[in-house]
PDB file of N, CA and C in Angstrom:
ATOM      1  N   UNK A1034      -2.071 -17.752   1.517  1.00  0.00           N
ATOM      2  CA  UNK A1034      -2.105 -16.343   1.153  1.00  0.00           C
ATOM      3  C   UNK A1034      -3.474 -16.005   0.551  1.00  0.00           C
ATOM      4  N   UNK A1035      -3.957 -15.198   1.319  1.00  0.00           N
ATOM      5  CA  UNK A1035      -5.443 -14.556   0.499  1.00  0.00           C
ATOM      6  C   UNK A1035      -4.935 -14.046  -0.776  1.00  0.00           C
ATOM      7  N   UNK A1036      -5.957 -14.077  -1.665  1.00  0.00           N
ATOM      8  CA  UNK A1036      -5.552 -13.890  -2.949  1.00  0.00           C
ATOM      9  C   UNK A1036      -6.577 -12.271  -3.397  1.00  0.00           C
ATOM     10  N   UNK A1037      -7.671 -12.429  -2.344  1.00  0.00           N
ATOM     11  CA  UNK A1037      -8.742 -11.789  -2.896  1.00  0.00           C
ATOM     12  C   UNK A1037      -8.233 -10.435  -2.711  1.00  0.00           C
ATOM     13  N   UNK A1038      -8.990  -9.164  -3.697  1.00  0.00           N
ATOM     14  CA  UNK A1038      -8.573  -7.834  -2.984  1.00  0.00           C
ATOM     15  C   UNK A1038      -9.929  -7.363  -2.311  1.00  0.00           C
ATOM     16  N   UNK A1039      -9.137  -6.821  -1.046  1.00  0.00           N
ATOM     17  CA  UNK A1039     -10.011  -6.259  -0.255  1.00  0.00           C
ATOM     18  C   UNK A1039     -10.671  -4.802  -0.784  1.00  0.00           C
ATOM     19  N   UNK A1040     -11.790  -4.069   0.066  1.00  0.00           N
ATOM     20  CA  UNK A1040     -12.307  -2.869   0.239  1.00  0.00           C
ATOM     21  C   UNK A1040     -10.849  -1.871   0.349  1.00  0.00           C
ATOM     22  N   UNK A1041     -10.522  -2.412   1.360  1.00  0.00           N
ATOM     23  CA  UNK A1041      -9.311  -1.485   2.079  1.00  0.00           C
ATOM     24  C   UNK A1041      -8.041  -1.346   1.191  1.00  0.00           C
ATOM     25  N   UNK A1042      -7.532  -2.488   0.416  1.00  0.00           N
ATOM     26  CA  UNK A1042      -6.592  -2.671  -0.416  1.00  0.00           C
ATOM     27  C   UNK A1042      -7.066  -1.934  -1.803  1.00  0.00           C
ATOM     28  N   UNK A1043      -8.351  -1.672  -2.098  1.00  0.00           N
ATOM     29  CA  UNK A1043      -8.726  -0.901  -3.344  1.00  0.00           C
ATOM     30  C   UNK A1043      -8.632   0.951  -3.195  1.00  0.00           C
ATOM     31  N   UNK A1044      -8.749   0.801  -1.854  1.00  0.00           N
ATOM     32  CA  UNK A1044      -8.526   2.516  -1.366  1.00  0.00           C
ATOM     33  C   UNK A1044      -7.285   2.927  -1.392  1.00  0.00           C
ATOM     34  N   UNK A1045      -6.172   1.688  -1.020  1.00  0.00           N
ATOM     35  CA  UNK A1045      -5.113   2.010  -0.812  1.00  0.00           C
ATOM     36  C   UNK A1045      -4.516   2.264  -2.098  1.00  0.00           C
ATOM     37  N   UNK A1046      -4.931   1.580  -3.053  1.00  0.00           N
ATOM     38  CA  UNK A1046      -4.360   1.687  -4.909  1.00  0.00           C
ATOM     39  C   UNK A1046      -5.059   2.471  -5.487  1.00  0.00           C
ATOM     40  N   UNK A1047      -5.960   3.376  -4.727  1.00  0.00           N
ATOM     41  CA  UNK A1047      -6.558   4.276  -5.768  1.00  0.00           C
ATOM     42  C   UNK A1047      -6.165   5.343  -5.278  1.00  0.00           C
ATOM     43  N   UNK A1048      -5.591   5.299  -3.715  1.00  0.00           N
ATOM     44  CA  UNK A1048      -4.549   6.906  -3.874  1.00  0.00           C
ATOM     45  C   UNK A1048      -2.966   6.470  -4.271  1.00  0.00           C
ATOM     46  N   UNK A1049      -2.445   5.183  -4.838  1.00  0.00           N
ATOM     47  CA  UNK A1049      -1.311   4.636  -4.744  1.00  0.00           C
ATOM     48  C   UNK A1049      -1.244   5.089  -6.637  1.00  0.00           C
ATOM     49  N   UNK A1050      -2.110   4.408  -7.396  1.00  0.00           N
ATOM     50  CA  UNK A1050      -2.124   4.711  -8.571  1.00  0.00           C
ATOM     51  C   UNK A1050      -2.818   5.570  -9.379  1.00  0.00           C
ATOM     52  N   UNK A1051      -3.590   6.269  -8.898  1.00  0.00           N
ATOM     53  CA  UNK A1051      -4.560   7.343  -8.688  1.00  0.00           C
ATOM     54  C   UNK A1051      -4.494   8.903  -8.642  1.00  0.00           C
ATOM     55  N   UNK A1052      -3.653   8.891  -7.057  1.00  0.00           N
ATOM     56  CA  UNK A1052      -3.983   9.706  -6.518  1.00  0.00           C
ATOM     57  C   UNK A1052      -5.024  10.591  -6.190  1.00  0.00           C
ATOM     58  N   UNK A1053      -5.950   8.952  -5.795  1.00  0.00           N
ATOM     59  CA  UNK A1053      -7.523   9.659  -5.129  1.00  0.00           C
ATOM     60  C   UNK A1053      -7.265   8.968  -3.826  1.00  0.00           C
ATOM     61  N   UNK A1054      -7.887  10.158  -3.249  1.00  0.00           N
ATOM     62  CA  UNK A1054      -7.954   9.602  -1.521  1.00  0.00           C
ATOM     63  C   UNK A1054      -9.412   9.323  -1.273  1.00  0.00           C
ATOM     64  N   UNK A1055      -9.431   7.999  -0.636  1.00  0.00           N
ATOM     65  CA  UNK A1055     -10.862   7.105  -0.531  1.00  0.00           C
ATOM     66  C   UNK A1055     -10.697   6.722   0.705  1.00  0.00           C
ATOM     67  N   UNK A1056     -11.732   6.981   2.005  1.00  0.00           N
ATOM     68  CA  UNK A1056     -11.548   6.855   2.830  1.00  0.00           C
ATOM     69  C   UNK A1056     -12.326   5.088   2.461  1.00  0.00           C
ATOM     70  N   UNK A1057     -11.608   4.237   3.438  1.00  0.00           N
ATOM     71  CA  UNK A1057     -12.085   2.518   2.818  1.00  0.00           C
ATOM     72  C   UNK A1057     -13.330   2.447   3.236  1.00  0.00           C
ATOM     73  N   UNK A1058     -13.416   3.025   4.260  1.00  0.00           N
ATOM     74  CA  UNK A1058     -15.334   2.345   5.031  1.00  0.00           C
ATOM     75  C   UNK A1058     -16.271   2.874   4.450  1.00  0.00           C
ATOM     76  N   UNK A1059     -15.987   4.790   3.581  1.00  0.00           N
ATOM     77  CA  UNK A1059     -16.501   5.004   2.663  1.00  0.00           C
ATOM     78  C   UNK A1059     -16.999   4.505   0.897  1.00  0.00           C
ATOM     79  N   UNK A1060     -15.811   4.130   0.768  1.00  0.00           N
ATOM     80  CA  UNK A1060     -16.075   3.183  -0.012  1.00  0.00           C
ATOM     81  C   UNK A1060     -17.203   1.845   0.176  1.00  0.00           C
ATOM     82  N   UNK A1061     -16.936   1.182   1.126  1.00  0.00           N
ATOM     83  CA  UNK A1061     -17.191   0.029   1.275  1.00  0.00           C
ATOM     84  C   UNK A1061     -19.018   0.517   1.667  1.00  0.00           C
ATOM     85  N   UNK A1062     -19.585   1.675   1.788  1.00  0.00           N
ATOM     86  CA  UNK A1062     -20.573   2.194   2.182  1.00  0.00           C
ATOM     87  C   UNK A1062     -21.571   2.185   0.699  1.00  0.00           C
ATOM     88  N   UNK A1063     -20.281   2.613  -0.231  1.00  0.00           N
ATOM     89  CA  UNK A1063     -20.729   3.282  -1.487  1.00  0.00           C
ATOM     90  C   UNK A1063     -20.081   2.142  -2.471  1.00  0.00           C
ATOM     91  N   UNK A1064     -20.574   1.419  -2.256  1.00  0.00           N
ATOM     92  CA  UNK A1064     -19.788  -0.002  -3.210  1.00  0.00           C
ATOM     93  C   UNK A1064     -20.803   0.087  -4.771  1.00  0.00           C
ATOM     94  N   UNK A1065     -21.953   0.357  -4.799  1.00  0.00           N
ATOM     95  CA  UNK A1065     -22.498   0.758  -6.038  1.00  0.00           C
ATOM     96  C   UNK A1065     -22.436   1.777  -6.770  1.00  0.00           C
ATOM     97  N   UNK A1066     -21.337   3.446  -6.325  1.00  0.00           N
ATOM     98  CA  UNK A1066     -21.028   4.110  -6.494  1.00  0.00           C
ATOM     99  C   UNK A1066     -20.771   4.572  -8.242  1.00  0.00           C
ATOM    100  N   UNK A1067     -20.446   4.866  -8.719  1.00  0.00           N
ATOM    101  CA  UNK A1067     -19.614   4.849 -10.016  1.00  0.00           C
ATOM    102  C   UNK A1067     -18.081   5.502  -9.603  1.00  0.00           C
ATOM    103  N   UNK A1068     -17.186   4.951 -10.458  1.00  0.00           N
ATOM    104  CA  UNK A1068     -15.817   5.367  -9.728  1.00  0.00           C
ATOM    105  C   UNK A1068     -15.210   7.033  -9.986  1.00  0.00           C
ATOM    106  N   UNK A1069     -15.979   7.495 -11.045  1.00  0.00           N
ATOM    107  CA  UNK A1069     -16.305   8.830 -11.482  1.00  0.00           C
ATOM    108  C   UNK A1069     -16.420   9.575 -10.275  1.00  0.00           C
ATOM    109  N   UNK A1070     -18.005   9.138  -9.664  1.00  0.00           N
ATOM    110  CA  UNK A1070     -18.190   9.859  -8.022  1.00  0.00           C
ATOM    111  C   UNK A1070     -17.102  10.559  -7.512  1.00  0.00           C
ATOM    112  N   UNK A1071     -15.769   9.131  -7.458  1.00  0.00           N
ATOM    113  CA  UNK A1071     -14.872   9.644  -6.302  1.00  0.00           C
ATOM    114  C   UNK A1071     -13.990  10.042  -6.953  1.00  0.00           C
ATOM    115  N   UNK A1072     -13.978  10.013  -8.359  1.00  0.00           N
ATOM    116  CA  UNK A1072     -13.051  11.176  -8.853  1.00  0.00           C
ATOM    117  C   UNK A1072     -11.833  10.156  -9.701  1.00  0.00           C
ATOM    118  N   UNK A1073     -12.071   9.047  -9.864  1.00  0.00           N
ATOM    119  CA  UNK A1073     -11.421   8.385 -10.428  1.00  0.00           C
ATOM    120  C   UNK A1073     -11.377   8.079 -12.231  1.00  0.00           C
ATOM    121  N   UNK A1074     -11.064   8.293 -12.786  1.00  0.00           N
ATOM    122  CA  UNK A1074     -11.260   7.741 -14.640  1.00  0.00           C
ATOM    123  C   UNK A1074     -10.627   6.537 -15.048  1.00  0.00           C
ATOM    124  N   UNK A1075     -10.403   6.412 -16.173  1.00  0.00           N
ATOM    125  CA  UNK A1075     -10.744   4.825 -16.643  1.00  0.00           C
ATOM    126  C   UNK A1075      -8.868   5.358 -17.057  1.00  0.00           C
ATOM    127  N   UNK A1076      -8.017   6.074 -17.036  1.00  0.00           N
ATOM    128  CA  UNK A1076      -6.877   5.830 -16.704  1.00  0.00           C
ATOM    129  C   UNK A1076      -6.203   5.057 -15.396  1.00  0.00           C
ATOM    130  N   UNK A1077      -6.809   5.865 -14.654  1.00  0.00           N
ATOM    131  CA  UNK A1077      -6.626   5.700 -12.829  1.00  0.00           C
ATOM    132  C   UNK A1077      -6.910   4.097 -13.044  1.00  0.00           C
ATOM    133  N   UNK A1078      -8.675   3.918 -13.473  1.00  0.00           N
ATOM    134  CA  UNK A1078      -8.349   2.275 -13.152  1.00  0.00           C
ATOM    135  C   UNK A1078      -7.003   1.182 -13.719  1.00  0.00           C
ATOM    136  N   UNK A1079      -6.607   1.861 -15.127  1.00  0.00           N
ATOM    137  CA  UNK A1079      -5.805   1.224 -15.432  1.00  0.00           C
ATOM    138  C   UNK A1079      -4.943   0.860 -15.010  1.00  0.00           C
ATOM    139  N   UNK A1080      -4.195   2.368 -14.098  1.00  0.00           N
ATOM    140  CA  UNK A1080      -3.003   1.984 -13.245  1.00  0.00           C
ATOM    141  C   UNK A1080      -3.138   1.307 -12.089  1.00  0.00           C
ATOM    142  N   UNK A1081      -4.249   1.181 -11.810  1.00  0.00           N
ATOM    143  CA  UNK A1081      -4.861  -0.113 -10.097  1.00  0.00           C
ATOM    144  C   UNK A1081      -4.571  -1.892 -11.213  1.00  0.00           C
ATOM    145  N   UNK A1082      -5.468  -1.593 -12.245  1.00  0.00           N
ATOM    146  CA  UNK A1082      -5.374  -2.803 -13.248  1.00  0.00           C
ATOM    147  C   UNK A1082      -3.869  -3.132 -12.786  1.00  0.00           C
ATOM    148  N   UNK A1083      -2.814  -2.197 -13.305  1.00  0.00           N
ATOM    149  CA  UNK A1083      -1.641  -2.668 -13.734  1.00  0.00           C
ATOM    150  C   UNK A1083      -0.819  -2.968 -12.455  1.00  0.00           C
ATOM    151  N   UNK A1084      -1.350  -2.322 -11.421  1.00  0.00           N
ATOM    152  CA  UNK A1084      -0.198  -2.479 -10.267  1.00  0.00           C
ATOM    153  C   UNK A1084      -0.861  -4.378  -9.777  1.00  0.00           C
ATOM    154  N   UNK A1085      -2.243  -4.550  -9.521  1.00  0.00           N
ATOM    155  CA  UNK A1085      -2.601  -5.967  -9.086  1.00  0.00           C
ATOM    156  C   UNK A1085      -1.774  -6.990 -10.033  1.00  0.00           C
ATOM    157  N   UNK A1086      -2.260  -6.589 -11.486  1.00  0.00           N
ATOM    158  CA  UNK A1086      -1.405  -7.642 -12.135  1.00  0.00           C
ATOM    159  C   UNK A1086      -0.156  -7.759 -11.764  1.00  0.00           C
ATOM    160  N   UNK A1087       0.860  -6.442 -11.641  1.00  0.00           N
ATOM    161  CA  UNK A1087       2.285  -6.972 -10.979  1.00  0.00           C
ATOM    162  C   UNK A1087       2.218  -7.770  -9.613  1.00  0.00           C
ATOM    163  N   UNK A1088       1.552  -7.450  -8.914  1.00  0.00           N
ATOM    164  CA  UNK A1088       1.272  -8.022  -7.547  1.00  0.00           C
ATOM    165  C   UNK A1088       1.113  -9.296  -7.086  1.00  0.00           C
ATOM    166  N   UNK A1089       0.119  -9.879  -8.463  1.00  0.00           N
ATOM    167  CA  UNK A1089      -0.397 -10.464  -8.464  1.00  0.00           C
ATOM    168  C   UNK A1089       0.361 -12.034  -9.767  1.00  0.00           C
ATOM    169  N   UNK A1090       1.245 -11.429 -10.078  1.00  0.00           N
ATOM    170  CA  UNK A1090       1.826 -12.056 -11.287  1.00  0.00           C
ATOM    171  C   UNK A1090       0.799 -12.776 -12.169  1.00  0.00           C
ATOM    172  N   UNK A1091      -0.189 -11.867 -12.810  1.00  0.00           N
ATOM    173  CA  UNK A1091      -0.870 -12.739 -13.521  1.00  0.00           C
ATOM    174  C   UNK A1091      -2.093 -11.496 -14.365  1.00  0.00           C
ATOM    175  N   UNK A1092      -2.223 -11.319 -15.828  1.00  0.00           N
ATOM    176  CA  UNK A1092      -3.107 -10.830 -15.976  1.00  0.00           C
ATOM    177  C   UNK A1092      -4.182 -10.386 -16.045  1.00  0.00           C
ATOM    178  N   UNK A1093      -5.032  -9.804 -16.000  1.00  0.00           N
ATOM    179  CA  UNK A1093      -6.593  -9.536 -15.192  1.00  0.00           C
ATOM    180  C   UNK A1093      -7.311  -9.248 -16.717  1.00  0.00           C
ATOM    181  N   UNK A1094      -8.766  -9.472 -16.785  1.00  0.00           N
ATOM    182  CA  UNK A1094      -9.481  -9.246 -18.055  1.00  0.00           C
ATOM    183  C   UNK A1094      -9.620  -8.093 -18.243  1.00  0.00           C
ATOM    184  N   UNK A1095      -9.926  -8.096 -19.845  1.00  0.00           N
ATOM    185  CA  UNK A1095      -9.647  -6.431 -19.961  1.00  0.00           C
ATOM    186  C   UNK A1095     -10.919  -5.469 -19.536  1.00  0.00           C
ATOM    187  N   UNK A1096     -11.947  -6.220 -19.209  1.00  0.00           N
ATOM    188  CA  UNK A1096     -13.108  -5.623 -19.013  1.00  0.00           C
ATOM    189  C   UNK A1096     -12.865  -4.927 -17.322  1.00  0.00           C
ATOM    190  N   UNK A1097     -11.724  -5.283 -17.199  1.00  0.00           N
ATOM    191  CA  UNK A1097     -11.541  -4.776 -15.081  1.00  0.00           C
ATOM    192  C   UNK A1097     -11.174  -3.149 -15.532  1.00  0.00           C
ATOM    193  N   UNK A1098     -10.790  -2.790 -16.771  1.00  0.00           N
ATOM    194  CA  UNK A1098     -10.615  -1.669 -16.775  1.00  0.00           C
ATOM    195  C   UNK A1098     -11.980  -0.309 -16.972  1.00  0.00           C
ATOM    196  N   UNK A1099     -13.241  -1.171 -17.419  1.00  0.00           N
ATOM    197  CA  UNK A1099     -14.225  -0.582 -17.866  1.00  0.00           C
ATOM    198  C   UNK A1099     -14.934  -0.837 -16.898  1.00  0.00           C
ATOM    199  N   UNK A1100     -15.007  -1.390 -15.594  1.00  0.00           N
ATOM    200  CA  UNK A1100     -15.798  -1.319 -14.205  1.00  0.00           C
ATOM    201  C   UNK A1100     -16.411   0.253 -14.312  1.00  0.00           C
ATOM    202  N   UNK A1101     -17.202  -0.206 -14.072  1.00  0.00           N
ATOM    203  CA  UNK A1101     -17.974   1.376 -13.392  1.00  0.00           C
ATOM    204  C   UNK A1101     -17.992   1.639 -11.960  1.00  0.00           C
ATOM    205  N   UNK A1102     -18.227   0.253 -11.125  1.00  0.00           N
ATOM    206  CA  UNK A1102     -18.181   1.230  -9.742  1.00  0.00           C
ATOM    207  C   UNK A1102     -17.601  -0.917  -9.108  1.00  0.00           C
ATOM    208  N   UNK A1103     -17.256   0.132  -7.739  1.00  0.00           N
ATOM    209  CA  UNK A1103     -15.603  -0.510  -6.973  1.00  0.00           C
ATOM    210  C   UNK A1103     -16.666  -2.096  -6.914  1.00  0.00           C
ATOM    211  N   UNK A1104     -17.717  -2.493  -6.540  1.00  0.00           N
ATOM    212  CA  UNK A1104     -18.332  -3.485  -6.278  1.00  0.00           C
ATOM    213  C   UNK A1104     -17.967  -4.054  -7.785  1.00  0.00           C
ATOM    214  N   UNK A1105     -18.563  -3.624  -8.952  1.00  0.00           N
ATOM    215  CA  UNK A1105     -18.117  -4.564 -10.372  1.00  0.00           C
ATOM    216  C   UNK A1105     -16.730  -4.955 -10.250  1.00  0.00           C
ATOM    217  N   UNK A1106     -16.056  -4.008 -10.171  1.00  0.00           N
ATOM    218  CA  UNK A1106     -14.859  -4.134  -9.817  1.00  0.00           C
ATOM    219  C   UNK A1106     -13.820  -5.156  -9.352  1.00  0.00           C
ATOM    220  N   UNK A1107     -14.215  -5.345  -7.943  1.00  0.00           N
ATOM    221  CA  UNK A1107     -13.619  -5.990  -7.146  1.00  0.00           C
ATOM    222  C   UNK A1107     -14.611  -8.064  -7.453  1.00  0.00           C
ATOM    223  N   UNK A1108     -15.744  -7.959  -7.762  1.00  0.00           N
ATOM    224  CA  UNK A1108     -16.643  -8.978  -7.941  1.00  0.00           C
ATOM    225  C   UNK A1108     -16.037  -9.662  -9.321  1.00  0.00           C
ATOM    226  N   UNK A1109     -15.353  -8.667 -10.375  1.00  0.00           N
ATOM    227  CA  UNK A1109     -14.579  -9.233 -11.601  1.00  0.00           C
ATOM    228  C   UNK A1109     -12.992  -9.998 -11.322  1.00  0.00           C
ATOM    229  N   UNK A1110     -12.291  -8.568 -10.205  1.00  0.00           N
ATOM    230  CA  UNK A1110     -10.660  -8.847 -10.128  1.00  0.00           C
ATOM    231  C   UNK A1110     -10.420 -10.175  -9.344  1.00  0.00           C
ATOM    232  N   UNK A1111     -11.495 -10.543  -8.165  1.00  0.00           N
ATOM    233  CA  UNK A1111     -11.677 -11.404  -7.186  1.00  0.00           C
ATOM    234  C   UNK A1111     -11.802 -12.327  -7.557  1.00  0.00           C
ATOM    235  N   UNK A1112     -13.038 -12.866  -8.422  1.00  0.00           N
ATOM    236  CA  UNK A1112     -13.119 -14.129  -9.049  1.00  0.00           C
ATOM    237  C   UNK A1112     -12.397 -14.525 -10.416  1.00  0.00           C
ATOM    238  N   UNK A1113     -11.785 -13.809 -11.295  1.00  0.00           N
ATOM    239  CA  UNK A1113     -10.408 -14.005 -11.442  1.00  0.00           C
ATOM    240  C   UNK A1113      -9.239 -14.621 -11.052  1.00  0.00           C
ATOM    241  N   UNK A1114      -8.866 -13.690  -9.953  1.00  0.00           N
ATOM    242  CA  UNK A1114      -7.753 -14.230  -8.577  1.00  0.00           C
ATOM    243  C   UNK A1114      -7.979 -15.134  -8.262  1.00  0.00           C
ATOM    244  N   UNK A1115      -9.221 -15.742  -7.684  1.00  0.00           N
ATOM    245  CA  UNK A1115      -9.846 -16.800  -6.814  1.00  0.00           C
ATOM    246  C   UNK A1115      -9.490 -18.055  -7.479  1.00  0.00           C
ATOM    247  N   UNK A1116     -10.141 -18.021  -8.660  1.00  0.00           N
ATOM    248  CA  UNK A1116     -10.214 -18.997  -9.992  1.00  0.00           C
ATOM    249  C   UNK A1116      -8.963 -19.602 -10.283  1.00  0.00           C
ATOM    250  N   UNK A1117      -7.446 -18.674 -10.142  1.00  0.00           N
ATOM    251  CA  UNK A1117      -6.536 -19.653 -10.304  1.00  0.00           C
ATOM    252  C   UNK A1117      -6.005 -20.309  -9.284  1.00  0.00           C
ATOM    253  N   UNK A1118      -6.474 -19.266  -7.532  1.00  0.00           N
ATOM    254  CA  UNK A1118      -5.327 -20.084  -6.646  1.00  0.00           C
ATOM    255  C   UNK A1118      -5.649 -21.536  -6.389  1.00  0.00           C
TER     256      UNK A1118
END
């Protein structure tokens, strides 16, 4: 089982917990972005925070909530994930 989260899987939880719509390839265009850009706040991340950790059965650092843009982001939640499987 891949553990890592994808581009595509971060678009999908940021209109899932969010309710921001991120087209993924856009994203993945704008990976240095700030998450502000697309309209997201440091609530929104929380609820992406909180849905991986259920997902994921395992807690994430608290600094995944203070990411600024989807590349910190995903470069923090990933090697995390990675680290225990």
């Amino acid at each position: 089982m891949n553990t890592e989260v994808t581009v595509e899987e971060l678009a999908a939880l940021m209109k899932k917990a969010a309710g921001v719509t991120v087209d993924p390839q856009e994203l993945a265009r704008r990976m240095e972005t700030p998450f502000a850009d697309f309209g997201l706040d440091s609530l929104g991340l929380l609820g992406i925070v909180g849905e991986l950790e259920n997902r994921h059965g395992r807690a994430l650092p608290t600094d995944a909530e203070r990411c600024k843009s989807p590349r910190d982001f995903l470069d923090l939640v990933n090697g995390t994930l990675t680290a225990g499987a």
